[in-house]
């Protein structure tokens, strides 16, 4: 067997081996992403359901709740004792807000994380919150990018630029 043939066969084996490593790596990367998405979906739905339980308990059959902050403090204390971290008053407040802002769980986008939704829930204006939610989904913004866009007042700047464009059209 010639030396050239051995080198050629070795490079074929090396290429096949590298392809094997790439295939297995891709498989695990996809599995990891699917697992993260499944966990994220479950966390969002559970947070939404927790918010629903709190709001329904607060309202007790009434149309409007007699909302008291002490309820969330008590729930936080008891859930933390029973389940561990993740149930501070702030988190419970966001869960409650999530349910109120998105009364149908099916309207939550599982492309966004709990952190995205917590940031979106700081926006009281429904149209503005909806704008950032849709932009975040469409542009695949990370949580940090969403926060940056909100802090840079993207929504207001686009409204102003659209208003300026419409002024120019009407003055002809």
XYZ file of N, CA and C in Angstrom:
516
model
N 0.847 -1.172 0.000
C 0.000 0.000 0.000
C 0.895 1.239 0.000
N 0.568 2.198 -0.833
C 1.410 3.384 -0.930
C 1.099 4.350 0.215
N 2.073 5.171 0.490
C 1.939 6.156 1.569
C 0.809 7.153 1.260
N 0.657 7.539 -0.039
C -0.400 8.471 -0.437
C -1.786 7.901 -0.153
N -1.985 6.616 -0.368
C -3.269 5.973 -0.130
C -3.592 5.968 1.365
N -2.599 5.721 2.202
C -2.814 5.722 3.645
C -3.209 7.121 4.114
N -2.538 8.143 3.620
C -2.849 9.530 3.999
C -4.247 9.884 3.526
N -4.605 9.477 2.312
C -5.934 9.761 1.776
C -6.995 9.068 2.621
N -6.819 7.804 2.953
C -7.787 7.077 3.781
C -7.894 7.691 5.170
N -6.792 8.148 5.708
C -6.792 8.776 7.022
C -7.602 10.061 6.994
N -7.467 10.846 5.925
C -8.227 12.097 5.853
C -9.716 11.809 5.657
N -10.060 10.743 4.943
C -11.474 10.367 4.793
C -12.037 9.969 6.150
N -11.295 9.171 6.896
C -11.733 8.751 8.226
C -11.857 9.973 9.135
N -10.896 10.885 9.077
C -10.934 12.106 9.894
C -12.152 12.948 9.530
N -12.474 13.094 8.240
C -13.650 13.843 7.808
C -14.925 13.184 8.323
N -15.009 11.858 8.206
C -16.179 11.123 8.702
C -16.314 11.288 10.214
N -15.188 11.211 10.904
C -15.191 11.357 12.358
C -15.651 12.770 12.760
N -15.130 13.776 12.067
C -15.540 15.153 12.355
C -17.027 15.356 12.098
N -17.542 14.725 11.050
C -18.973 14.800 10.745
C -19.779 14.141 11.865
N -19.294 13.000 12.359
C -19.945 12.308 13.472
C -20.016 13.225 14.699
N -18.912 13.872 15.032
C -18.865 14.784 16.177
C -19.837 15.949 15.968
N -19.851 16.508 14.762
C -20.778 17.611 14.457
C -22.231 17.169 14.587
N -22.559 15.993 14.066
C -23.932 15.487 14.139
C -24.381 15.300 15.587
N -23.529 14.688 16.396
C -23.885 14.454 17.794
C -24.000 15.781 18.548
N -23.088 16.707 18.279
C -23.139 18.020 18.927
C -24.428 18.758 18.575
N -24.817 18.714 17.305
C -26.058 19.364 16.856
C -27.272 18.731 17.523
N -27.263 17.419 17.618
C -28.357 16.693 18.259
C -28.546 17.168 19.700
N -27.435 17.262 20.437
C -27.502 17.694 21.835
C -27.878 19.157 21.957
N -27.435 19.978 21.052
C -27.791 21.403 21.076
C -29.296 21.575 20.861
N -29.856 20.822 19.899
C -31.307 20.891 19.651
C -32.088 20.374 20.854
N -31.612 19.293 21.461
C -32.290 18.738 22.640
C -32.270 19.737 23.795
N -31.137 20.396 23.983
C -31.008 21.390 25.052
C -31.975 22.548 24.811
N -32.040 23.010 23.562
C -32.946 24.116 23.239
C -34.404 23.718 23.458
N -34.766 22.496 23.052
C -36.137 22.014 23.272
C -36.452 21.927 24.761
N -35.504 21.450 25.554
C -35.709 21.341 27.000
C -35.893 22.718 27.632
N -35.071 23.684 27.218
C -35.183 25.051 27.744
C -36.541 25.633 27.373
N -36.970 25.423 26.121
C -38.275 25.935 25.690
C -39.412 25.289 26.469
N -39.309 23.984 26.727
C -40.353 23.279 27.478
C -40.421 23.807 28.916
N -39.264 24.000 29.533
C -39.224 24.532 30.898
C -39.786 25.947 30.915
N -39.398 26.782 29.953
C -39.889 28.152 29.872
C -41.409 28.178 29.721
N -41.938 27.339 28.849
C -43.388 27.265 28.642
C -44.084 26.895 29.941
N -43.572 25.909 30.621
C -44.174 25.451 31.879
C -44.110 26.543 32.948
N -42.975 27.241 33.034
C -42.842 28.324 34.018
C -43.812 29.472 33.735
N -43.941 29.847 32.462
C -44.875 30.925 32.115
C -46.311 30.542 32.455
N -46.702 29.337 32.074
C -48.075 28.900 32.339
C -48.346 28.772 33.837
N -47.357 28.296 34.585
C -47.517 28.159 36.033
C -47.568 29.526 36.704
N -46.762 30.460 36.237
C -46.793 31.822 36.778
C -48.140 32.470 36.481
N -48.640 32.279 35.273
C -49.942 32.820 34.888
C -51.044 32.220 35.780
N -51.011 30.918 35.968
C -52.020 30.229 36.777
C -51.942 30.694 38.240
N -50.730 30.912 38.746
C -50.561 31.435 40.102
C -51.215 32.805 40.214
N -50.978 33.652 39.210
C -51.615 34.971 39.178
C -53.129 34.859 39.162
N -53.637 33.914 38.399
C -55.084 33.694 38.334
C -55.626 33.300 39.709
N -54.966 32.379 40.384
C -55.403 31.961 41.722
C -55.438 33.136 42.685
N -54.389 33.964 42.633
C -54.311 35.112 43.548
C -55.435 36.100 43.266
N -55.637 36.452 41.997
C -56.685 37.420 41.631
C -58.056 36.885 42.002
N -58.314 35.629 41.699
C -59.624 35.057 42.030
C -59.842 34.994 43.542
N -58.797 34.716 44.300
C -58.915 34.698 45.755
C -59.186 36.101 46.276
N -58.456 37.088 45.737
C -58.637 38.485 46.151
C -60.060 38.946 45.888
N -60.572 38.595 44.735
C -61.892 39.067 44.343
C -62.996 38.325 45.083
N -62.759 37.073 45.416
C -63.747 36.307 46.178
C -65.142 36.387 45.596
N -65.260 36.338 44.281
C -66.569 36.387 43.639
C -67.031 37.797 43.310
N -66.340 38.831 43.815
C -66.719 40.215 43.510
C -66.113 40.629 42.171
N -66.708 41.596 41.543
C -66.198 42.077 40.275
C -64.850 42.760 40.468
N -64.714 43.547 41.537
C -63.448 44.224 41.831
C -62.906 43.728 43.160
N -61.607 43.626 43.226
C -60.959 43.120 44.433
C -60.741 44.230 45.448
N -60.788 43.857 46.684
C -60.354 44.714 47.783
C -58.903 44.319 48.016
N -58.018 44.790 47.145
C -56.638 44.317 47.111
C -55.832 44.872 48.275
N -55.145 43.990 48.970
C -54.276 44.397 50.063
C -52.902 43.779 49.895
N -51.853 44.569 50.079
C -50.481 44.077 49.925
C -50.150 42.998 50.941
N -50.822 43.017 52.076
C -50.537 42.038 53.121
C -50.814 40.618 52.628
N -51.788 40.457 51.750
C -52.084 39.119 51.220
C -50.857 38.555 50.516
N -50.214 39.352 49.682
C -49.033 38.868 48.960
C -47.867 38.589 49.907
N -47.754 39.381 50.952
C -46.702 39.138 51.949
C -46.938 37.784 52.613
N -48.179 37.521 52.994
C -48.514 36.249 53.639
C -48.336 35.062 52.693
N -48.809 35.210 51.464
C -48.655 34.142 50.473
C -47.168 33.872 50.250
N -46.391 34.941 50.131
C -44.950 34.814 49.911
C -44.299 34.019 51.034
N -44.599 34.395 52.261
C -44.015 33.740 53.420
C -44.372 32.246 53.432
N -45.648 31.939 53.232
C -46.105 30.549 53.315
C -45.600 29.697 52.147
N -45.611 30.256 50.941
C -45.115 29.490 49.792
C -43.605 29.268 49.869
N -42.874 30.253 50.387
C -41.429 30.100 50.534
C -41.120 29.017 51.560
N -41.861 29.002 52.657
C -41.665 27.944 53.654
C -41.952 26.561 53.066
N -42.987 26.491 52.270
C -43.421 25.205 51.729
C -42.621 24.758 50.504
N -42.191 25.723 49.660
C -41.583 25.373 48.368
C -40.177 25.908 48.130
N -39.693 26.780 48.974
C -38.363 27.356 48.757
C -38.433 28.677 48.006
N -37.305 29.056 47.408
C -37.176 30.364 46.752
C -38.101 30.524 45.546
N -38.284 31.791 45.150
C -39.043 32.116 43.945
C -40.403 32.717 44.225
N -40.755 32.840 45.501
C -42.088 33.323 45.842
C -42.054 34.617 46.654
N -41.076 35.490 46.351
C -41.058 36.769 47.068
C -42.243 37.617 46.608
N -42.544 38.653 47.364
C -43.711 39.488 47.068
C -43.626 40.085 45.677
N -42.428 40.486 45.270
C -42.241 41.071 43.949
C -42.620 40.078 42.849
N -42.139 38.852 42.955
C -42.455 37.829 41.957
C -43.959 37.544 41.921
N -44.569 37.458 43.089
C -46.017 37.209 43.146
C -46.796 38.374 42.538
N -46.295 39.591 42.736
C -46.937 40.764 42.135
C -46.889 40.664 40.610
N -45.740 40.243 40.077
C -45.634 40.078 38.624
C -46.535 38.954 38.121
N -46.667 37.882 38.867
C -47.556 36.789 38.461
C -48.997 37.283 38.398
N -49.365 38.074 39.380
C -50.703 38.661 39.422
C -50.905 39.597 38.226
N -49.912 40.451 37.971
C -49.986 41.381 36.834
C -50.046 40.627 35.505
N -49.320 39.513 35.415
C -49.319 38.713 34.184
C -50.726 38.241 33.864
N -51.409 37.732 34.876
C -52.777 37.252 34.670
C -53.712 38.399 34.271
N -53.551 39.546 34.916
C -54.426 40.688 34.625
C -54.160 41.238 33.222
N -52.889 41.343 32.846
C -52.532 41.906 31.532
C -52.819 40.939 30.389
N -52.756 39.640 30.664
C -52.986 38.609 29.644
C -54.032 37.635 30.185
N -55.319 38.019 30.161
C -56.359 37.194 30.781
C -56.535 35.806 30.146
N -55.980 35.620 28.966
C -56.016 34.285 28.341
C -54.583 33.778 28.250
N -54.321 32.674 28.921
C -52.962 32.122 28.968
C -52.425 31.850 27.562
N -53.304 31.487 26.649
C -52.905 31.169 25.284
C -52.331 32.348 24.522
N -52.522 33.563 25.039
C -51.985 34.732 24.340
C -50.526 35.000 24.707
N -49.996 34.278 25.690
C -48.584 34.428 26.044
C -47.728 33.796 24.961
N -46.669 34.466 24.595
C -45.751 33.903 23.616
C -44.676 33.108 24.345
N -44.528 31.871 23.954
C -43.519 31.023 24.583
C -42.134 31.279 23.995
N -42.066 32.278 23.108
C -40.762 32.713 22.601
C -40.114 33.698 23.573
N -40.913 34.191 24.521
C -40.408 35.133 25.516
C -40.268 34.425 26.859
N -39.321 34.898 27.637
C -39.074 34.297 28.945
C -39.831 35.064 30.037
N -39.777 34.510 31.240
C -40.370 35.176 32.393
C -39.742 36.558 32.574
N -38.440 36.662 32.369
C -37.756 37.961 32.488
C -38.305 38.966 31.479
N -38.545 38.523 30.244
C -39.154 39.408 29.239
C -40.502 39.923 29.757
N -41.333 38.994 30.241
C -42.670 39.394 30.683
C -42.613 40.315 31.894
N -41.698 40.066 32.820
C -41.564 40.969 33.975
C -41.227 42.375 33.505
N -40.356 42.482 32.519
C -39.999 43.797 31.978
C -41.200 44.421 31.256
N -41.912 43.640 30.465
C -43.092 44.151 29.759
C -44.169 44.619 30.738
N -44.281 43.935 31.865
C -45.322 44.276 32.835
C -45.048 45.582 33.578
N -43.858 46.138 33.402
C -43.575 47.451 33.995
C -44.219 48.560 33.167
N -44.721 48.215 31.984
C -45.348 49.185 31.076
C -46.860 49.148 31.307
N -47.425 50.264 31.744
C -48.852 50.287 32.065
C -49.736 50.484 30.826
N -49.221 51.147 29.806
C -49.989 51.400 28.588
C -50.070 50.123 27.747
N -51.289 49.645 27.508
C -51.487 48.381 26.786
C -50.909 48.409 25.372
N -51.118 49.507 24.648
C -50.624 49.601 23.265
C -49.095 49.579 23.236
N -48.504 50.296 24.146
C -47.041 50.353 24.230
C -46.481 48.982 24.610
N -47.085 48.331 25.588
C -46.644 46.996 26.000
C -46.781 46.005 24.843
N -47.887 46.080 24.132
C -48.122 45.197 22.986
C -47.084 45.432 21.889
N -46.759 46.694 21.649
C -45.741 47.032 20.654
C -44.419 46.349 21.000
N -43.964 46.533 22.243
C -42.683 45.950 22.655
C -42.730 44.422 22.644
N -43.853 43.859 23.014
C -43.991 42.397 22.988
C -43.826 41.876 21.558
N -44.533 42.487 20.612
C -44.462 42.036 19.216
C -43.082 42.274 18.606
N -42.502 43.423 18.881
C -41.154 43.706 18.365
C -40.146 42.708 18.935
N -40.292 42.409 20.200
C -39.382 41.479 20.878
C -39.459 40.090 20.237
N -40.659 39.644 19.954
C -40.859 38.336 19.330
C -40.314 38.346 17.901
N -40.705 39.352 17.123
C -40.319 39.403 15.707
C -38.826 39.593 15.495
N -38.197 40.390 16.359
C -36.767 40.679 16.196
C -35.885 39.752 17.045
N -36.515 38.843 17.777
C -35.778 37.888 18.633
C -34.874 38.614 19.631
N -35.440 39.659 20.282
C -34.669 40.412 21.250
C -34.398 39.580 22.489
N -33.214 39.700 23.006
C -32.901 39.136 24.315
C -33.572 40.029 25.361
N -33.577 39.579 26.600
C -34.123 40.400 27.677
C -33.387 41.743 27.749
N -32.062 41.698 27.648
C -31.274 42.940 27.724
C -31.606 43.896 26.582
N -31.810 43.340 25.389
C -32.147 44.186 24.247
C -33.534 44.809 24.440
N -34.479 44.032 24.942
C -35.810 44.571 25.233
C -35.698 45.735 26.214
N -34.973 45.538 27.278
C -34.787 46.573 28.300
C -34.142 47.825 27.678
N -33.138 47.612 26.841
C -32.456 48.728 26.181
C -33.417 49.503 25.277
N -34.238 48.782 24.515
C -35.181 49.447 23.606
C -36.237 50.239 24.378
N -36.693 49.685 25.500
C -37.671 50.409 26.325
C -37.025 51.661 26.898
N -35.814 51.511 27.442
C -35.118 52.653 28.045
C -34.783 53.731 27.012
N -34.608 53.329 25.753
C -34.305 54.315 24.705
C -35.580 54.919 24.112
N -36.745 54.541 24.655
C -38.046 55.090 24.230
C -38.322 54.857 22.749
N -38.024 53.655 22.274
C -38.259 53.325 20.868
C -39.707 53.593 20.463
N -40.654 53.179 21.273
C -42.072 53.348 20.973
C -42.408 54.820 20.728
N -41.980 55.676 21.652
C -42.276 57.106 21.534
C -41.570 57.720 20.333
N -40.328 57.324 20.091
C -39.581 57.872 18.945
C -40.257 57.492 17.632
N -40.737 56.266 17.543
C -41.427 55.840 16.315
C -42.752 56.585 16.148
N -43.457 56.812 17.260
C -44.695 57.592 17.181
C -44.419 59.011 16.706
N -43.357 59.618 17.245
C -42.992 60.978 16.829
C -42.600 61.022 15.361
N -41.790 60.063 14.936
C -41.356 60.076 13.535
C -42.536 59.818 12.602
N -43.474 58.973 13.020
C -44.663 58.724 12.218
C -45.533 59.970 12.178
N -45.633 60.660 13.300
C -46.402 61.907 13.358
C -45.795 62.977 12.468
N -44.467 63.067 12.439
C -43.783 64.035 11.576
C -44.020 63.693 10.104
N -43.977 62.389 9.798
C -44.199 61.956 8.409
C -45.622 62.287 7.974
N -46.583 62.081 8.874
C -47.984 62.372 8.530
C -48.232 63.863 8.412
N -47.528 64.691 9.198
C -47.658 66.152 9.085
C -47.222 66.607 7.701
N -46.119 66.053 7.241
C -45.574 66.412 5.919
C -46.545 66.056 4.804
N -47.257 64.970 4.942
C -48.192 64.532 3.902
C -49.425 65.453 3.850
N -49.861 65.921 5.012
C -51.067 66.738 5.058
C -50.862 68.180 4.640
N -49.620 68.633 4.593
C -49.376 70.057 4.285
C -49.133 70.326 2.810
N -49.293 69.341 1.940
C -49.035 69.560 0.507
C -50.141 70.325 -0.130
